[in-house]
Coordinates of C-alpha atoms (C1' of nucleotides) in Angstrom, one line a residue:
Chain P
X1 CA 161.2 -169.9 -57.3
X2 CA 160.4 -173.6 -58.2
X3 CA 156.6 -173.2 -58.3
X4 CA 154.8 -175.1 -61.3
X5 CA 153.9 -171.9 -63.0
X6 CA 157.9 -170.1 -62.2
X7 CA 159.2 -173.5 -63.6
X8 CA 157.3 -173.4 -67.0
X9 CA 158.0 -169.8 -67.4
X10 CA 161.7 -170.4 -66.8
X11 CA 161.5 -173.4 -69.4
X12 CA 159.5 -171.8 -72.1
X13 CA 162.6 -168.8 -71.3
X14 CA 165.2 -171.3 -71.6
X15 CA 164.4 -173.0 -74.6
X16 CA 167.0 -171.7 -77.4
X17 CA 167.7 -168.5 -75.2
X18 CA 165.9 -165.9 -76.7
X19 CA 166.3 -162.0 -75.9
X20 CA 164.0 -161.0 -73.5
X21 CA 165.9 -158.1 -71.7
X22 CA 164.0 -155.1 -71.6
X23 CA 164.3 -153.0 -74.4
X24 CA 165.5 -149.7 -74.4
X25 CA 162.9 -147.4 -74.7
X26 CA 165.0 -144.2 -75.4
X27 CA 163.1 -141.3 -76.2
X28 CA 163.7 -139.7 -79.6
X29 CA 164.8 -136.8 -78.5
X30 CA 167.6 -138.1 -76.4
X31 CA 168.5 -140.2 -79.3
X32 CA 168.5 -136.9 -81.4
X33 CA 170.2 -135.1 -79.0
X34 CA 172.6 -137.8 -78.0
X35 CA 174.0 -138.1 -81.6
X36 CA 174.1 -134.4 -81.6
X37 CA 176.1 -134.3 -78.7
X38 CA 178.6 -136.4 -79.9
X39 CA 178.9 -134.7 -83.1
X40 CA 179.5 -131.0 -81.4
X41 CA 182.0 -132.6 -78.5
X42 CA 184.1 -134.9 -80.6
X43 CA 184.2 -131.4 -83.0
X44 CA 182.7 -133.2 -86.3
X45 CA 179.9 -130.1 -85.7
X46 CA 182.8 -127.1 -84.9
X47 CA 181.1 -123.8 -82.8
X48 CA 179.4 -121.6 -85.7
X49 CA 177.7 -124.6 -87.6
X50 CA 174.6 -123.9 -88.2
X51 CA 171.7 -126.6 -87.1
X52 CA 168.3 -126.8 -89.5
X53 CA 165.8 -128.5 -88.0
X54 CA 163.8 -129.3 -90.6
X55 CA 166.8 -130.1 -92.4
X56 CA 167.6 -132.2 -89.4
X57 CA 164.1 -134.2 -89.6
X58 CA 164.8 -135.1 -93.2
X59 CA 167.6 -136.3 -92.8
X60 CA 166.9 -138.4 -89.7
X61 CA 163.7 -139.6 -90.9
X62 CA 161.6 -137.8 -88.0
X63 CA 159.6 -135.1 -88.1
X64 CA 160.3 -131.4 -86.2
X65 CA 159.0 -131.8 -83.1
X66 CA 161.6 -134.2 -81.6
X67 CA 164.7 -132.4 -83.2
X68 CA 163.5 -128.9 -81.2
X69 CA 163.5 -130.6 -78.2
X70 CA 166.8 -132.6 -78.7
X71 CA 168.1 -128.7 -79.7
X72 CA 166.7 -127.3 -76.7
X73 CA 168.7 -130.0 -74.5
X74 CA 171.4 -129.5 -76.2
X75 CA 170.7 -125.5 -75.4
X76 CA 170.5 -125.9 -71.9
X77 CA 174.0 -128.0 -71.8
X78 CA 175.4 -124.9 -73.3
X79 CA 176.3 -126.3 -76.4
X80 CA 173.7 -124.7 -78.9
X81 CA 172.1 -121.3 -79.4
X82 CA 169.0 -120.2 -81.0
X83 CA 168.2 -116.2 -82.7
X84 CA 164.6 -116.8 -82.7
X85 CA 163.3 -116.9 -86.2
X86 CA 166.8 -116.4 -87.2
X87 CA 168.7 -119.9 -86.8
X88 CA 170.4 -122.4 -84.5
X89 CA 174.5 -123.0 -84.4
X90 CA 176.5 -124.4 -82.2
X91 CA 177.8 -121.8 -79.9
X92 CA 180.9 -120.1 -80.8
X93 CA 183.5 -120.6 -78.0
X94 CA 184.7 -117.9 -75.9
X95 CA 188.7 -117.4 -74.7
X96 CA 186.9 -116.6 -71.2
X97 CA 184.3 -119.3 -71.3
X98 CA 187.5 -122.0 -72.1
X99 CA 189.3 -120.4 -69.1
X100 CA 186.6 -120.7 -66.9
X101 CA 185.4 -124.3 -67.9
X102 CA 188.8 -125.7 -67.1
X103 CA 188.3 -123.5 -63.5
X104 CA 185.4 -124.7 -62.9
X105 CA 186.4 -128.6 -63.3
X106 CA 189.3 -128.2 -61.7
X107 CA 186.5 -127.2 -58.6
X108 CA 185.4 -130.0 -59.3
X109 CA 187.6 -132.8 -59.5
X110 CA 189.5 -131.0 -56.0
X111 CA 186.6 -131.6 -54.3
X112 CA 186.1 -134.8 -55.4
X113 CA 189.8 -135.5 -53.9
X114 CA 189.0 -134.3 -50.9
X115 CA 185.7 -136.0 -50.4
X116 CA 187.5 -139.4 -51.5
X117 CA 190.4 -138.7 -48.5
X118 CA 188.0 -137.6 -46.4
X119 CA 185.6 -140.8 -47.2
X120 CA 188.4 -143.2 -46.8
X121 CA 187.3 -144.4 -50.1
X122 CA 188.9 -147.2 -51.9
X123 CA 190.3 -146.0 -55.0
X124 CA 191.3 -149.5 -56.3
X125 CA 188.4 -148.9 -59.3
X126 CA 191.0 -146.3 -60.6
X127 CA 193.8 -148.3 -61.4
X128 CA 191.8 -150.3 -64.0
X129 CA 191.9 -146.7 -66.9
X130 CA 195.1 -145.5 -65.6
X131 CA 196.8 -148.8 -66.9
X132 CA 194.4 -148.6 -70.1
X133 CA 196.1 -145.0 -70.9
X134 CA 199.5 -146.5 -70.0
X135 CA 198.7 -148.8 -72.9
X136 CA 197.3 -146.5 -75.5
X137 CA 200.0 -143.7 -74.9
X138 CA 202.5 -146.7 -75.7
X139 CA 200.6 -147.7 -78.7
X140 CA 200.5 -144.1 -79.4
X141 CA 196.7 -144.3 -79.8
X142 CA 195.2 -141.0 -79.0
X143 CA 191.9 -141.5 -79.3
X144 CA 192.0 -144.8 -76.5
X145 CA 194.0 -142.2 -74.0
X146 CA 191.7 -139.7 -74.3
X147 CA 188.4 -142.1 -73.6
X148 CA 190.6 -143.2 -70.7
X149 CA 191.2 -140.3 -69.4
X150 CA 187.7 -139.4 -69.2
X151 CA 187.2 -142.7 -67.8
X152 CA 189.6 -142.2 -65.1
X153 CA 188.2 -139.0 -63.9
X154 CA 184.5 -139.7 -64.2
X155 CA 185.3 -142.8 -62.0
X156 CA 187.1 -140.7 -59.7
X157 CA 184.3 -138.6 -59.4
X158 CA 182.2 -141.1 -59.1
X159 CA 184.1 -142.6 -55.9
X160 CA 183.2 -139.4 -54.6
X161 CA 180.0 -140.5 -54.0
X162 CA 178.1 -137.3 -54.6
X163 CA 175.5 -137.3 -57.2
X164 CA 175.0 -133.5 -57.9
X165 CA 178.4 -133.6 -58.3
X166 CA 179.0 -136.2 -60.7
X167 CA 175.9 -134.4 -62.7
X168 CA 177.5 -130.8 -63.1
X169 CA 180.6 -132.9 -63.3
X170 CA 179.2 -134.7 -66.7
X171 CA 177.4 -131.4 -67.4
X172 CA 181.3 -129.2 -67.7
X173 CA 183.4 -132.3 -69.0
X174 CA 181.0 -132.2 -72.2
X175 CA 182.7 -129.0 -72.6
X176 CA 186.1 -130.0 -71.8
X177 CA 185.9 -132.4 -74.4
X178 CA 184.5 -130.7 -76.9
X179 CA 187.7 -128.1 -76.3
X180 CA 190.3 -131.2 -76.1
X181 CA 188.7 -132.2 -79.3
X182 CA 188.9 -128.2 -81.1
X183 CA 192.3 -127.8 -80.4
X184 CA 194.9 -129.0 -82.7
X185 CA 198.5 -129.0 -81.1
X186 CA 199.5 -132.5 -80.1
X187 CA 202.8 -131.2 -78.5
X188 CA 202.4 -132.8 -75.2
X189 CA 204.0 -136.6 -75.3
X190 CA 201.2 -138.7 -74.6
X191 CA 203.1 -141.0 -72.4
X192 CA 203.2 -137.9 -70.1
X193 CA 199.6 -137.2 -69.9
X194 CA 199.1 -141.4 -69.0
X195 CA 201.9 -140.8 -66.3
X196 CA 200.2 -138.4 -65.0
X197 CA 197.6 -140.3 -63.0
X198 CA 199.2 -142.7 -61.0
X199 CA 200.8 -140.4 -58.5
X200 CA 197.3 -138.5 -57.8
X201 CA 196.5 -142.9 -57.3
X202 CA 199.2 -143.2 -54.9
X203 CA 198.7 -140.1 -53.2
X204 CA 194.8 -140.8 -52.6
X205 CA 196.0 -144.0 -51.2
X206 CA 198.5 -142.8 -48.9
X207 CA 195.6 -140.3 -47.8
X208 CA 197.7 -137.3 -48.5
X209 CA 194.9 -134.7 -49.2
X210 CA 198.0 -132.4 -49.8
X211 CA 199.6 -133.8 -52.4
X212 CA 196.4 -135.2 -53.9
X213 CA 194.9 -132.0 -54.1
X214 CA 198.2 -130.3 -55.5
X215 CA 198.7 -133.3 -57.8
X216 CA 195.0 -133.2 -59.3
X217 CA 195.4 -129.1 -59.1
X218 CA 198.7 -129.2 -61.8
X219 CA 196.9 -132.1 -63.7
X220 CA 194.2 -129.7 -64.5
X221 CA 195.9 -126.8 -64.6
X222 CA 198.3 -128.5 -67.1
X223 CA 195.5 -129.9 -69.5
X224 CA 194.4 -126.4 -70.2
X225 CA 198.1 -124.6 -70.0
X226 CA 197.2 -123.6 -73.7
X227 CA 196.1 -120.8 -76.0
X228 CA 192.6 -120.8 -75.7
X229 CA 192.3 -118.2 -78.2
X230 CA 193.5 -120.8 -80.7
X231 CA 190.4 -122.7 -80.8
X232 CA 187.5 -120.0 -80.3
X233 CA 185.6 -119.3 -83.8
X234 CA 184.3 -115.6 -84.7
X235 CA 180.3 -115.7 -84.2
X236 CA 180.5 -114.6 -88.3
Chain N
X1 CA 174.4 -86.4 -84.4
X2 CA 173.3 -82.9 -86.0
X3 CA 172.8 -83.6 -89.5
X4 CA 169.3 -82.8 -91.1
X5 CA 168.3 -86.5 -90.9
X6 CA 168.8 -87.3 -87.5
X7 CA 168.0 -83.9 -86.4
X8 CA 164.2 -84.5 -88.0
X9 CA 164.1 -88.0 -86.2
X10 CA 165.5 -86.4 -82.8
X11 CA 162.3 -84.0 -83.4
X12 CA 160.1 -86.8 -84.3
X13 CA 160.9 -88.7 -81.8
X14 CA 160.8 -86.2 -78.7
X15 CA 157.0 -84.9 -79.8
X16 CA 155.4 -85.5 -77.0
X17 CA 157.5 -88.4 -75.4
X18 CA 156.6 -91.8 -76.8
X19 CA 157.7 -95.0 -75.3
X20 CA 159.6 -96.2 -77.8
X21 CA 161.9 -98.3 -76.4
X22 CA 162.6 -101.9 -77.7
X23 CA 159.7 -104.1 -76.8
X24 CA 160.3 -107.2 -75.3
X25 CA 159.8 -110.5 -77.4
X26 CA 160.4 -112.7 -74.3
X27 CA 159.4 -116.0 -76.1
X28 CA 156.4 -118.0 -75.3
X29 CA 158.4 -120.8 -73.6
X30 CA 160.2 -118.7 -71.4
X31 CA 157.3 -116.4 -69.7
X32 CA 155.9 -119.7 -69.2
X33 CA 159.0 -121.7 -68.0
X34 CA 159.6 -118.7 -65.5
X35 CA 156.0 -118.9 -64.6
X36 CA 156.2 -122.1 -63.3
X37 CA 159.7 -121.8 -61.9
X38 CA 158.2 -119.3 -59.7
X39 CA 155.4 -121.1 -59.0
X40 CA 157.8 -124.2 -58.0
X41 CA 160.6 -122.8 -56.1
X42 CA 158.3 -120.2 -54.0
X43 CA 156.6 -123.7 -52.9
X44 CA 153.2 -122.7 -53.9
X45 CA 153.9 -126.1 -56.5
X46 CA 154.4 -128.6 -53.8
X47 CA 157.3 -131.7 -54.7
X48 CA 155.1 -134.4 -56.5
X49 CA 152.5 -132.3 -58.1
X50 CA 151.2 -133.3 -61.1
X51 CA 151.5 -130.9 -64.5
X52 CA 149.2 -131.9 -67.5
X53 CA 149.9 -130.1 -70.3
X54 CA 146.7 -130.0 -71.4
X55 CA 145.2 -128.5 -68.7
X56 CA 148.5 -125.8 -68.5
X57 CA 148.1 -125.1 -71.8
X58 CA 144.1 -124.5 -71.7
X59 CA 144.5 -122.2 -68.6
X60 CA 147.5 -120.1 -70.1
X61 CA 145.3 -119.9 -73.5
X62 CA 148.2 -121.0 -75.2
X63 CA 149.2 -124.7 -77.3
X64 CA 150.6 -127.2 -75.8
X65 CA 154.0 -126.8 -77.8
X66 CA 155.2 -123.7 -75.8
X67 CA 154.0 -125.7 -72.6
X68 CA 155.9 -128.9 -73.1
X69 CA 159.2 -126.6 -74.4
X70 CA 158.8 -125.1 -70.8
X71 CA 158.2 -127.9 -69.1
X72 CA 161.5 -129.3 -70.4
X73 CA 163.6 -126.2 -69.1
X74 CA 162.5 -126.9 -65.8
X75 CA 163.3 -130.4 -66.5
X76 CA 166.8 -129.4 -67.3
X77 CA 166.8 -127.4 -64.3
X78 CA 166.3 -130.3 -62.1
X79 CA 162.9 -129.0 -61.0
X80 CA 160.4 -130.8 -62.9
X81 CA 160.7 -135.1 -63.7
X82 CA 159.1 -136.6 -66.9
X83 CA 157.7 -140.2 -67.5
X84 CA 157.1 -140.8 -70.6
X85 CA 153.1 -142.0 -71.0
X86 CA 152.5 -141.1 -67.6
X87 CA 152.6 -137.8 -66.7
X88 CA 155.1 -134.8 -65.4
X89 CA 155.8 -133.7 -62.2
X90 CA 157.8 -131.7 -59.7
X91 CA 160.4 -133.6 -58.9
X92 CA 160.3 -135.0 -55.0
X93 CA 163.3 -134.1 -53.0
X94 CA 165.6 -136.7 -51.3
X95 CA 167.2 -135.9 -48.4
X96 CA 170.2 -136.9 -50.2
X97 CA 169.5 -133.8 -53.2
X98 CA 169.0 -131.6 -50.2
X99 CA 172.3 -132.1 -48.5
X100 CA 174.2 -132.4 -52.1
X101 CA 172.8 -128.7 -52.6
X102 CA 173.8 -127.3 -49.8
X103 CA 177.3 -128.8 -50.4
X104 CA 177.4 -127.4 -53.7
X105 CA 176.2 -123.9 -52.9
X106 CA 178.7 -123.9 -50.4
X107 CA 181.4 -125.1 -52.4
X108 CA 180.5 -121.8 -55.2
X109 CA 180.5 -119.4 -52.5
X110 CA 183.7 -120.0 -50.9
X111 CA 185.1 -119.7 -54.3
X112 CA 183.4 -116.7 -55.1
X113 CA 185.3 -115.8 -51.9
X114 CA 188.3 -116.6 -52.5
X115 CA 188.5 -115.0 -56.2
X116 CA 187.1 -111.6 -54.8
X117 CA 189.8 -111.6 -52.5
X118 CA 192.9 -113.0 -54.8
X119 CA 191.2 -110.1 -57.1
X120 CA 191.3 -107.6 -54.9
X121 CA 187.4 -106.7 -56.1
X122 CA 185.7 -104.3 -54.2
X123 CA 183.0 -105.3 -52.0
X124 CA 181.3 -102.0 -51.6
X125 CA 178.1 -103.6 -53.6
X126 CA 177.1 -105.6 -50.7
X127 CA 176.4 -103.2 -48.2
X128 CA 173.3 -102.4 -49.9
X129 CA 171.1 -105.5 -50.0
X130 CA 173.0 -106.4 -46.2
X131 CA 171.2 -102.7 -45.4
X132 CA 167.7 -104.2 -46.6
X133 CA 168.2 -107.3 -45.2
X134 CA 168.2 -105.4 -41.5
X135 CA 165.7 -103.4 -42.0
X136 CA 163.8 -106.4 -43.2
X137 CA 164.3 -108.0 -40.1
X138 CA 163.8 -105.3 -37.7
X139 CA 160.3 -105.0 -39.2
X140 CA 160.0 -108.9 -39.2
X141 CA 159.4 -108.5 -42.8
X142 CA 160.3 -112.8 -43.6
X143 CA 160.0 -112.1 -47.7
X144 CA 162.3 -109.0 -47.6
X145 CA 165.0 -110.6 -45.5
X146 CA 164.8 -113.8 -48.2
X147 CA 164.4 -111.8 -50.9
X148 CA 167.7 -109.2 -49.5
X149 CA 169.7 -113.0 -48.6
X150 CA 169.1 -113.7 -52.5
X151 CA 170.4 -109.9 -53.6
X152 CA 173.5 -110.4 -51.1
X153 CA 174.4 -113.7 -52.4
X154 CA 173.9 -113.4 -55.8
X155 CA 175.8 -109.8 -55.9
X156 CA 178.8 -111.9 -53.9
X157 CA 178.7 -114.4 -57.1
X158 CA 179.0 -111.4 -59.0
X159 CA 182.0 -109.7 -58.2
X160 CA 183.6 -112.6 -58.0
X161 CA 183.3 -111.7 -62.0
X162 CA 182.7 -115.7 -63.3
X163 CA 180.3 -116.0 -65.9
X164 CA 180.1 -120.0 -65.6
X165 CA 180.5 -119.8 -61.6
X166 CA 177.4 -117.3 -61.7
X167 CA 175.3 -119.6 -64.0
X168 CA 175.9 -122.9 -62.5
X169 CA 175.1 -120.6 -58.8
X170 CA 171.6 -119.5 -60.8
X171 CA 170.8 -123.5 -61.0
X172 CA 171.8 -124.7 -57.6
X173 CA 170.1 -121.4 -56.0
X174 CA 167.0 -122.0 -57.2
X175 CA 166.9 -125.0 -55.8
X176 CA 168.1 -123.5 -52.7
X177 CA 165.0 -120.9 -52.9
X178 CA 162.7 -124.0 -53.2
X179 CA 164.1 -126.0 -50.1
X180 CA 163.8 -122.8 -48.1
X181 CA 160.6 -122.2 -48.8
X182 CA 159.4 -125.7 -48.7
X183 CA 160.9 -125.6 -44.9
X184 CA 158.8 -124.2 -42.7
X185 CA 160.6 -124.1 -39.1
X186 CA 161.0 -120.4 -38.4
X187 CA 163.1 -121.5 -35.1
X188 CA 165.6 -118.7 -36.8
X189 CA 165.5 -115.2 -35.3
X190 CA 165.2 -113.1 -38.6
X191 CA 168.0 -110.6 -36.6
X192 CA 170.2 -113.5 -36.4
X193 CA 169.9 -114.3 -40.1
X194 CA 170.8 -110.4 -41.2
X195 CA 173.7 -109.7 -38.7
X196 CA 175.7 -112.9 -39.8
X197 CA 176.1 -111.0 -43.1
X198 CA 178.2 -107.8 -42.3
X199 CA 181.2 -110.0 -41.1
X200 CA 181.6 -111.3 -44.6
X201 CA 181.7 -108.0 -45.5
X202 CA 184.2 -106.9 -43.1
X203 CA 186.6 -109.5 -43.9
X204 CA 186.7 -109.2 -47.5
X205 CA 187.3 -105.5 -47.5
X206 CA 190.6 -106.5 -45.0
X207 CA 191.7 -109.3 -47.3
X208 CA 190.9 -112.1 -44.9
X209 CA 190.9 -114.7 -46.7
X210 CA 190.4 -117.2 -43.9
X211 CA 188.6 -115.5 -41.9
X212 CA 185.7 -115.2 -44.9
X213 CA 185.8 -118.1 -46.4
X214 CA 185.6 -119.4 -42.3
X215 CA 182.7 -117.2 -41.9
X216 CA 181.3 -117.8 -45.6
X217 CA 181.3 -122.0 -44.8
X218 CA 179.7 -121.2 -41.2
X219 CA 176.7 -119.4 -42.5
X220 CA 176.0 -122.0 -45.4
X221 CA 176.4 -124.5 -43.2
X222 CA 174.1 -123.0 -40.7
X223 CA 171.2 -122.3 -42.8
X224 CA 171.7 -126.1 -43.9
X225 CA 171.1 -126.9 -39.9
X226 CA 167.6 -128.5 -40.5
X227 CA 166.4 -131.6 -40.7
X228 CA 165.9 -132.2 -44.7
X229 CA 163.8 -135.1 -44.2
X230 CA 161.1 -132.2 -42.9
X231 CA 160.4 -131.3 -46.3
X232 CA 161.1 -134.0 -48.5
X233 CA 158.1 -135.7 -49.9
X234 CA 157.3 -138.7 -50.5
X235 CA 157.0 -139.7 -54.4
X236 CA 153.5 -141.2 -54.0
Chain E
dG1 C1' 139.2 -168.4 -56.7
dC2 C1' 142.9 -167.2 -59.4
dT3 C1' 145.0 -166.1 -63.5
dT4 C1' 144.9 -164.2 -67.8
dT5 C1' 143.2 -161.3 -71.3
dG6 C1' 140.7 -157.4 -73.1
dT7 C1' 139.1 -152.7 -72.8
dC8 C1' 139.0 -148.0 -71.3
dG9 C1' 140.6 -143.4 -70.0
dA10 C1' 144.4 -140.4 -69.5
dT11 C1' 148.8 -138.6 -70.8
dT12 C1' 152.6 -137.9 -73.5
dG13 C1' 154.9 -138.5 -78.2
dT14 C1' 154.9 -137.3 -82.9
dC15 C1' 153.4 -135.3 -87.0
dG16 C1' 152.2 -132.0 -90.8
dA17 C1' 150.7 -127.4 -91.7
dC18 C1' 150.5 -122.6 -91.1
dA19 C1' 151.7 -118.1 -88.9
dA20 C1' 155.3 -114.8 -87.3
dC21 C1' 159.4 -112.9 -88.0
dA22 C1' 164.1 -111.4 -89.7
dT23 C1' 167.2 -110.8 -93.4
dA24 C1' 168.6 -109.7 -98.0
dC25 C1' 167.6 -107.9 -102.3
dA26 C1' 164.9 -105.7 -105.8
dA27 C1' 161.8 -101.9 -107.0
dT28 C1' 160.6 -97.3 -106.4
dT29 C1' 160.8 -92.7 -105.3
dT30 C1' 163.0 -88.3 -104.4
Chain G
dA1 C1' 172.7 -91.6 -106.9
dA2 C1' 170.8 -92.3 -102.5
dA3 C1' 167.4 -93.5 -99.5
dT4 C1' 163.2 -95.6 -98.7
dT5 C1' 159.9 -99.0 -99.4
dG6 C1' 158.2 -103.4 -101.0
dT7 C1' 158.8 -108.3 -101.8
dA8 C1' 160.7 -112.9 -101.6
dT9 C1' 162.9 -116.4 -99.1
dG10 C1' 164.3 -119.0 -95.2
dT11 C1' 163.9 -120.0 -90.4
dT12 C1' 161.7 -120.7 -86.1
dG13 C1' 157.2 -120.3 -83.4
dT14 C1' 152.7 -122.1 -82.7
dC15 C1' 148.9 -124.9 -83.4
dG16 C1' 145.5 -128.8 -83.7
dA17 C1' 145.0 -133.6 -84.5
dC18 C1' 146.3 -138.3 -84.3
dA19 C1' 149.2 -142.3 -82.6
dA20 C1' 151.6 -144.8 -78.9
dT21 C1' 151.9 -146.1 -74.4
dC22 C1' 150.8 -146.7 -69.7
dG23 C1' 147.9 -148.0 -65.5
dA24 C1' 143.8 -149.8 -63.8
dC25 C1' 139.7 -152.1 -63.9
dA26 C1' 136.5 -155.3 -65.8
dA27 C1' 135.6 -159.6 -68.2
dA28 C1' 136.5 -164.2 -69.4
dG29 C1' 138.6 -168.7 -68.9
dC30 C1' 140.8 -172.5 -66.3

DNA sequence: GCTTTGTCGATTGTCGACAACATACAATTT
DNA sequence: AAATTGTATGTTGTCGACAATCGACAAAGC
C-alpha cells in the first residue's frame, strides 16, 4: 500500500487525474444489437420492418459479419425473424403472444413477491422509483414513469435474489416494453399507474404474501387489461 | 382436383412412387448448433471444455461462419460462454444455476398444471409416454425411462396450450437434460421414478388442482434431491 | 534477483467477395 | 390469351484471409 514502487504509481496516477478506468471493451455486436434493441422496444423499428444487413453495415460503418450476429441475438430474444435468403423484419406481434407475455411476467414478478416475503428481504431499495414515478406522473412526464416503472420492477426482481430469474425476467420485459411502447391509448391517468406501487411496498413490508401477491397480480393484470389486437401488424 | 391438368400431374406423380416430399433445408447453423447441443446436454461435452472453431469447423468440413453462428445459439441458450480473444467453452455450472433451474422448471410445471386444469384439457396424451416410461424401467432400460420422463413432461407443457410457457420450458429443460446426465448417482430405483408419474395423471383427470400441483412440486423437487455441488465443475 | 519489456503462438473479431436461393417479371411457346 | 419457361435482381449463406487481442514465456535492464 505505501511501498516505494505503489507510492510512485499512485503519484504518477494522481498528477492532473487522468482517466484510467478500464475501458469498455464492448463487442460490436452487442453494440449493434444493443441499438437495435432499443430501436424495436421503444417502437422507432415497428413489427414488419424489414432489417438489411448490408444496408445495416453501410450505414453503421461495419462490415456484415457483426450485424448477423447482432440479428441473430436479437432472433433469439424473440424480437427478429429471418426467411432464409428471403429477408429479416422485426417480428410481427401476435394477439396470443401479447396475452401470453403479460402471463408469463405476471409468473414472474408473483414469484418474485413471494420469494421477497419468504426471504424477509428488505424492500427499502423500492421506495427510491416509486417516489420518482410519483414525480413524473405529477409532472405528467410519461416517458420518466414509464423508465421508473421498469426500474421499480426490475429492482423488485432483483431483491428476489434469483439470477435465472432476473434473466428470463429481462429476457420477457423486453417484450413488455416493446408492447407498452406499440400501443397508443393513453387513457389510463398516470397518477394511477404511480399509485399503484406503494401498496404492493407496504404490503411486502407488512409480509402479507396475500395481499402482495393479489396486489402485484391486479397490477399486472391491469397493465395489459387492453386490446391486444390493437397493436399486432399483419405479417404483409 | 379432376381437371386435365392436375389429373396429368396426379398421374405423374403416382408412376412409380417418388419421394417427393419437401426436402429439408435445415440451415447450416442449426444442424450444427443441434449437434453440439446434443453433444453438451447428453454430457458427452463435459462443463469447461474447450470449442475452437477452427478445429469444429475442419472436422464438420464446413467454414467457420456457420460454426461461430452456432456457437452463439448455444450461447444464447445458456450452454456455451464466450471470451472474447480467448476461447469458447461450455459453460461451468454453479451450484447456484443448478438450484435456480430446478426452481424455474418447477415453477413452469405447476403452471402448466394449473392451466390444464382451470382449462379443463384433457390429459389422455399422457398415458402414453407414462406407459413407456414403466416398461422402461421394468426392463431397467435408464435412456428409455429419461427419454419417456422428457415425452411426459414436455407433452404436460403442451396441453397446457402456452406457446411462450413451452418455449421458455424448451430452454430451462435442456438444461435440466444436462444436469441429469452430468449427475451420475443412480441411488434412484428406476420403478420409483416411473410410478410417481400416474398420480399426476390421476389428479388432473379429477380436477385436483391441489392435489397435482402438490404431487407436481413433490416430484420436481425430488429429482432436485442431489447434491449439485456433485457435478459442478470447477472453471479451471 | 526482480521488474519490465518484447516476442510468440493461439484464438476470436472483422472484412470483402462470391455462391445459393427465392421472388418477380419479361419472354416464349402453345 | 394462358401457361410455362427464362432471366434479372435482391437477399442471405458461406467462405478464406487478415487484423486485433490475449496469455505465457523469454529476454533485457536495473
Amino acid at each position: 500500500m505505501s511501498d516505494p514502487i505503489s507510492g510512485q504509481m499512485a503519484q504518477a496516477l494522481d498528477m492532473s487525474a487522468p482517466d484510467l478506468s478500464p475501458i469498455e471493451q464492448t463487442p460490436l455486436k452487442v453494440q449493434i444489437a444493443d441499438r437495435l434493441r432499443r430501436a424495436i422496444i421503444t417502437g422507432k423499428m415497428r413489427p414488419g420492418a424489414v432489417l438489411v444487413e448490408t444496408a445495416l453495415a453501410d450505414q453503421m460503418n461495419v462490415s456484415r459479419a457483426p450485424i448477423r450476429e447482432a440479428i441473430q441475438i436479437l432472433e433469439s430474444d424473440g424480437l427478429v425473424e429471418t426467411v432464409a435468403y428471403k429477408g429479416k423484419r422485426v417480428k410481427p406481434l401476435t394477439v396470443r403472444e401479447v396475452t401470453e407475455t403479460f402471463e408469463m411476467r405476471q409468473l414472474y414478478e408473483v414469484l418474485a413477491v413471494r420469494r421477497i416475503i419468504a426471504g424477509g428481504v428488505d424492500v427499502q431499495a423500492l421506495h427510491r422509483p416509486c417516489a420518482d414515478m410519483v414525480e413524473a406522473a405529477e409532472a405528467g412526464d410519461r416517458e420518466s414513469l414509464v423508465a421508473g416503472d421498469e426500474r421499480f420492477h426490475r429492482t423488485l426482481i432483483r431483491l428476489a435474489d434469483h439470477d435465472l430469474l432476473l434473466q428470463t425476467w429481462n429476457s420477457i420485459y423486453m417484450r413488455v416494453h416493446q408492447i407498452m411502447a406499440l400501443r397508443n391509448d393513453r387513457k389510463v391517468p398516470l397518477v394511477d399507474i404511480a399509485a399503484n406501487h406503494l401498496p404492493i411496498i407496504r404490503a411486502l413490508e407488512k409480509r402479507d404474501l396475500e395481499a402482495a401477491v393479489a396486489l402485484m397480480s391486479e397490477h399486472t393484470r391491469a397493465l395489459n387489461d387492453f386490446d391486444p389486437a390493437k397493436i399486432v401488424q399483419d405479417p404483409a
